[in-house]
Coordinates of C-alpha atoms and ligand atoms in Angstrom, one line a residue:
X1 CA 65.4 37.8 260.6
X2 CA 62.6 36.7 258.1
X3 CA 64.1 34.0 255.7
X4 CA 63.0 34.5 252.4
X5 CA 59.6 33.6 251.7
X6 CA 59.0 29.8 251.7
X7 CA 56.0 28.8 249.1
X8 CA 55.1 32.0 247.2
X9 CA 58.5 32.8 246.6
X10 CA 58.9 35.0 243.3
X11 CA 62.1 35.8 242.3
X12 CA 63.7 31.8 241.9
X13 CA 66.9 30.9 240.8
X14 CA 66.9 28.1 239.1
X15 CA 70.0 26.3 238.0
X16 CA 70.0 23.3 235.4
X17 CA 72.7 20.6 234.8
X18 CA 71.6 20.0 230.9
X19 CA 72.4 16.1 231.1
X20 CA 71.7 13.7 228.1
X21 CA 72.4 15.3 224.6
X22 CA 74.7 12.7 223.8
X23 CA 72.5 9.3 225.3
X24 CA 69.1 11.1 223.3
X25 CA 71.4 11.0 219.5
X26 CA 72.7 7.8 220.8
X27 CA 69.3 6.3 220.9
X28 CA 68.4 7.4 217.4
X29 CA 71.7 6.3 215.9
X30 CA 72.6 9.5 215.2
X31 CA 75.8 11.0 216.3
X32 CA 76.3 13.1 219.8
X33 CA 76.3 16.6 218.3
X34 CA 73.0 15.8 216.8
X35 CA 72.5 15.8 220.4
X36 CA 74.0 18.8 221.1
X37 CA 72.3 20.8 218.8
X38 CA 68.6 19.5 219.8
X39 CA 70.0 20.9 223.7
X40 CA 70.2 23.9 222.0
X41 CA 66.9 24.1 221.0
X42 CA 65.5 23.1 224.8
X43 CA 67.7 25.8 226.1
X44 CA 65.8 28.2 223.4
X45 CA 62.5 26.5 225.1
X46 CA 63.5 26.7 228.8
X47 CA 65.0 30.8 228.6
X48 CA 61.3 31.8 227.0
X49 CA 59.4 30.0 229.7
X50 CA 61.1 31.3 232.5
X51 CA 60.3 34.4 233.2
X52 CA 56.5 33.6 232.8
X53 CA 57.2 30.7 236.0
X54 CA 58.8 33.1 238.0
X55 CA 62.2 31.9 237.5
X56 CA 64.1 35.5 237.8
X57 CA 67.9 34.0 237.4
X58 CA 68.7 30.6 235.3
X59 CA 72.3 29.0 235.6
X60 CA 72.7 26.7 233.0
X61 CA 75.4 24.4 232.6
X62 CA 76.7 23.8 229.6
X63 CA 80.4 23.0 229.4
X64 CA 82.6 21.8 232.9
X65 CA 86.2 22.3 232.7
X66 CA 86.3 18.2 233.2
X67 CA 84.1 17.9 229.5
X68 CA 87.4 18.9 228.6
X69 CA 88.4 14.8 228.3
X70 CA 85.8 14.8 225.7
X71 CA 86.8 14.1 221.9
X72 CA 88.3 16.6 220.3
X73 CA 85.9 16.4 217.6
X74 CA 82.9 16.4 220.3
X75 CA 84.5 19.3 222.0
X76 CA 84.9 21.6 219.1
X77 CA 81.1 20.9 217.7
X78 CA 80.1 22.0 220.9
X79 CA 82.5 25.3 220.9
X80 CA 80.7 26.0 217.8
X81 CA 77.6 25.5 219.1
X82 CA 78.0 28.2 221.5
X83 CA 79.6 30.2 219.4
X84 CA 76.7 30.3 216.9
X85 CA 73.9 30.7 219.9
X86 CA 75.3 33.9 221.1
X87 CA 75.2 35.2 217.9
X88 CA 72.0 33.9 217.4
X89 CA 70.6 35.0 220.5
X90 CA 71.5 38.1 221.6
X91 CA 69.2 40.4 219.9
X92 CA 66.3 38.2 221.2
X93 CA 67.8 38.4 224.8
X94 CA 68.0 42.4 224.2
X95 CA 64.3 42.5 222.9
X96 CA 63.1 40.1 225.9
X97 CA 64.8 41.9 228.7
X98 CA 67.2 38.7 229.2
X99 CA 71.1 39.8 230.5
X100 CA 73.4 37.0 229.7
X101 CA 76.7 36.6 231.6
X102 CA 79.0 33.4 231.0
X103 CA 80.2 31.9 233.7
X104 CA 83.3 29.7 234.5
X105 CA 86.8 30.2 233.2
X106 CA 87.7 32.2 230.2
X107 CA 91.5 31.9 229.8
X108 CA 90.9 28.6 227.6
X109 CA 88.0 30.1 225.2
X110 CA 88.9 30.9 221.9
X111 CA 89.9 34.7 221.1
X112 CA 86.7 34.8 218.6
X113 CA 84.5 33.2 221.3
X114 CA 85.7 35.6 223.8
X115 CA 84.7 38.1 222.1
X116 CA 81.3 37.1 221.2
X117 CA 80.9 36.3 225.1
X118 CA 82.2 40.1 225.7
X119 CA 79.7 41.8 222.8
X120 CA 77.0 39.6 224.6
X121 CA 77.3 40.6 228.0
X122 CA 77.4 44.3 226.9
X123 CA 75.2 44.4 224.8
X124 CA 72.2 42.9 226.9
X125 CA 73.9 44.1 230.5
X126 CA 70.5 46.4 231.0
X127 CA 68.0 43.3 230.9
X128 CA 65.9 43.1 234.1
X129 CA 63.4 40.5 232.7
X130 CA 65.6 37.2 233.4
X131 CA 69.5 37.1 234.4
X132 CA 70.7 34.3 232.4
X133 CA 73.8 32.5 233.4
X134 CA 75.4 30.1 231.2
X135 CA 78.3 28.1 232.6
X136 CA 81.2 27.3 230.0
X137 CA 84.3 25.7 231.3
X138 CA 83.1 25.7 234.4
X139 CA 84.4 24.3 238.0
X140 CA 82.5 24.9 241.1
X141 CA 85.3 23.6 243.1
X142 CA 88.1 26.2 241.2
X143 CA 86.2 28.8 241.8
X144 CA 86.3 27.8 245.4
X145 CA 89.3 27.8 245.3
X146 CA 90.1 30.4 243.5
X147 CA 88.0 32.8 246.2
X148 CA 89.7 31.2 249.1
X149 CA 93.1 32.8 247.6
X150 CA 91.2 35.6 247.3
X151 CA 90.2 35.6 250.8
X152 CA 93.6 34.5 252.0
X153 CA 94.7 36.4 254.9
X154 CA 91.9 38.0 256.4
X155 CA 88.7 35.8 258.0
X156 CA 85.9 38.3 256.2
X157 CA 82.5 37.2 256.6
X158 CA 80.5 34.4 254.8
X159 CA 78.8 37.0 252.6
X160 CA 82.0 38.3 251.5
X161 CA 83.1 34.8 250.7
X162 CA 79.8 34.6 248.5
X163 CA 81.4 37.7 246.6
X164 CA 84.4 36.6 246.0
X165 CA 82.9 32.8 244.8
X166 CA 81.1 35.1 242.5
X167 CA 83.8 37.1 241.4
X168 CA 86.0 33.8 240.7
X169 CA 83.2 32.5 238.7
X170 CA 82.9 35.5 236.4
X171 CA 79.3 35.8 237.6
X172 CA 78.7 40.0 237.4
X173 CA 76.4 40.8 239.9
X174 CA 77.0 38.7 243.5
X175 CA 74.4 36.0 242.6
X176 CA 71.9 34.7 245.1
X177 CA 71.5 31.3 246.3
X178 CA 70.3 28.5 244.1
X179 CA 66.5 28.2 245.3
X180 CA 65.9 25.0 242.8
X181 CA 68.5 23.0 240.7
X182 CA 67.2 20.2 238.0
X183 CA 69.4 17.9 236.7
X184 CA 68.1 15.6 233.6
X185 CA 69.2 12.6 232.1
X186 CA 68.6 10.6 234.8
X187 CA 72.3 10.8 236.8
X188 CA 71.7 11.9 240.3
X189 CA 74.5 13.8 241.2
X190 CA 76.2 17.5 240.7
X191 CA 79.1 17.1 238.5
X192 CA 81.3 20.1 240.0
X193 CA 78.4 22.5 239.6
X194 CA 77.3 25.4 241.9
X195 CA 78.3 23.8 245.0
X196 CA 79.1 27.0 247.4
X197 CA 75.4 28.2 245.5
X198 CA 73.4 25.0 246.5
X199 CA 73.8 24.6 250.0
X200 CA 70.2 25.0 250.7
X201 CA 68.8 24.2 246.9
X202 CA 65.8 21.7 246.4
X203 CA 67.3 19.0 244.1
X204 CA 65.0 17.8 241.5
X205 CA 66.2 15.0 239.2
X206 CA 64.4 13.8 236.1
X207 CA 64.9 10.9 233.0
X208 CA 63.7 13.4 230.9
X209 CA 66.7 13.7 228.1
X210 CA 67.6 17.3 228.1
X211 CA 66.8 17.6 224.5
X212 CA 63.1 16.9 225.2
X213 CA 62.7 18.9 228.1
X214 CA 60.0 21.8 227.8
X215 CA 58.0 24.6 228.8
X216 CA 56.0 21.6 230.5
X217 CA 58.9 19.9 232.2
X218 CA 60.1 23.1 233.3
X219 CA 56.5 24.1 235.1
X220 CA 56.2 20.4 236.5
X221 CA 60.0 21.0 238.5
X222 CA 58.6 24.4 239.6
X223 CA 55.4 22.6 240.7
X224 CA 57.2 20.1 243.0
X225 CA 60.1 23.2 244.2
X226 CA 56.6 24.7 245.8
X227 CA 55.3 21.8 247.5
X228 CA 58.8 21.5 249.5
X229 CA 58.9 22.5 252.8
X230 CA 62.3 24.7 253.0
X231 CA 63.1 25.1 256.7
X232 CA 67.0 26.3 256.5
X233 CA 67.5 24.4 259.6
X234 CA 64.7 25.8 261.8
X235 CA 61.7 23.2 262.8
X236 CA 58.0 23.3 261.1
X237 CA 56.6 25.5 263.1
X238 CA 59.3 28.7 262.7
X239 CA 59.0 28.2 259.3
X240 CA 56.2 30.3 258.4
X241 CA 57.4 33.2 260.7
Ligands
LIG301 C1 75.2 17.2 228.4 O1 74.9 16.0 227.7 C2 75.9 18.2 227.6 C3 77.3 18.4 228.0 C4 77.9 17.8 229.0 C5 78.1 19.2 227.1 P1 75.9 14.9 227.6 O2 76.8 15.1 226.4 O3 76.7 14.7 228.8 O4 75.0 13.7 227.3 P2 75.1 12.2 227.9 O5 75.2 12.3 229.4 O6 76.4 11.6 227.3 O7 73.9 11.5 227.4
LIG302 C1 77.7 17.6 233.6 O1 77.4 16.5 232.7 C2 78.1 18.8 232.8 C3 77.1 19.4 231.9 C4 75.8 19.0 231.9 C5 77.5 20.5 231.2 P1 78.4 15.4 232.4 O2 77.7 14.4 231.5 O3 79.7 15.9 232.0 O4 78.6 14.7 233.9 P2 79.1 13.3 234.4 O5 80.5 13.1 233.7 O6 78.1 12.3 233.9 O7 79.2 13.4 235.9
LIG303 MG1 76.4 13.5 230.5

């Protein structure tokens, strides 16, 4: 079987761990939710650009369920935050082609945010542009094992596993394979994110404070996914086969 195609890949999922809001206020004396908001703004950046980079599905992680031990006060500024982007958003998303689904739990959102997720999702649900995935109290390791209890009692088959993964996440259509995931801020690890989705990803790590990543950052992390060599386990030579 043909793997999917290895350099000139189009249709890229990209997921990002959004890492740094709080170091980037921190560093201007300003408070973390200045932070915060600024994140906002690069994710504003970052959904605009991808389509053009042939980026057809972004995961973006914005909330894990352990940001949870966060302050109080940190926590609800960034509730808020989310609140106000999808209503802020979602006409643009509708306009652009974008169809946003949150990911991750929902039993702890607010009622109000709940339903500002739900208006959301339906109202951009025909967008074929750019899937857009945003992860809010999210666990890659719940949902995990929240699709193993789903799976308890028969074997099924490692695609079927993928479905139920998805379905535990809340992610509405059975979502491929990570092809490229970025964290910024400079931390090198994954933080409980997409790990059943990653297990062939190209890892790309950047300083870059997620408040000042771009357009350009974004094309630069595309640049170096393209010059990998993804083999999936097969030697040089298969590859291009
Ligand atoms: C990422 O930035 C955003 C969230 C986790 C919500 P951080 O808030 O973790 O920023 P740093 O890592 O403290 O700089
Ligand atoms: C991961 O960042 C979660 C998000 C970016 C939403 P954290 O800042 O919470 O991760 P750790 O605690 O440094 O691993
Ligand atoms: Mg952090």
């Amino acid at each position: 079987m043909k793997q999917r195609t290895l350099t000139n890949q189009q249709h890229i999922h990209t997921a990002i761990i959004m890492d740094g809001n709080g170091r980037w206020a921190e560093r201007r004396g300003l408070p973390r939710n200045y932070g915060h908001r600024a994140g906002a703004d690069a994710v504003r950046r970052v959904v605009k650009a991808a389509p053009e980079l042939g980026i057809d599905t972004l995961t973006l992680y914005a909330f894990s369920a352990d940001n949870w031990r966060r302050p109080e006060r940190e926590v609800g500024s960034l509730f808020r935050l989310f609140h106000s982007y999808l209503l802020s958003e979602t006409e643009k998303c509708v306009e652009h082609g974008i169809r946003l689904n949150v990911i991750g739990r929902r039993d702890r959102l607010t009622p109000t945010l709940l339903d500002a997720v739900m208006q959301a999702e339906d109202a951009t649900a025909g967008g074929a542009a750019l899937h857009l995935n945003i992860a809010i109290d999210y666990s890659a390791r719940d949902s995990i094992m929240a699709a193993a209890n789903l799976a308890a009692g028969g074997a099924g088959s490692r695609e079927a596993f993928a479905s139920a993964v998805a379905l535990a996440s809340n992610q509405k259509a059975v979502s491929f394979d990570v092809d490229l995931l970025i964290r910024t801020g400079g931390e090198q690890r994954l933080s409980d994110f997409m790990l059943w989705e990653s297990a062939y990803a190209e890892l790309y790590f950047t300083g870059t404070m997620w408040p000042d990543f771009g357009e350009a950052d974004l094309a630069q992390a595309l640049s170096a996914f393209h010059s990998r060599e993804r083999r999936f386990g097969r030697i040089r030579e298969a590859v291009a086969v």
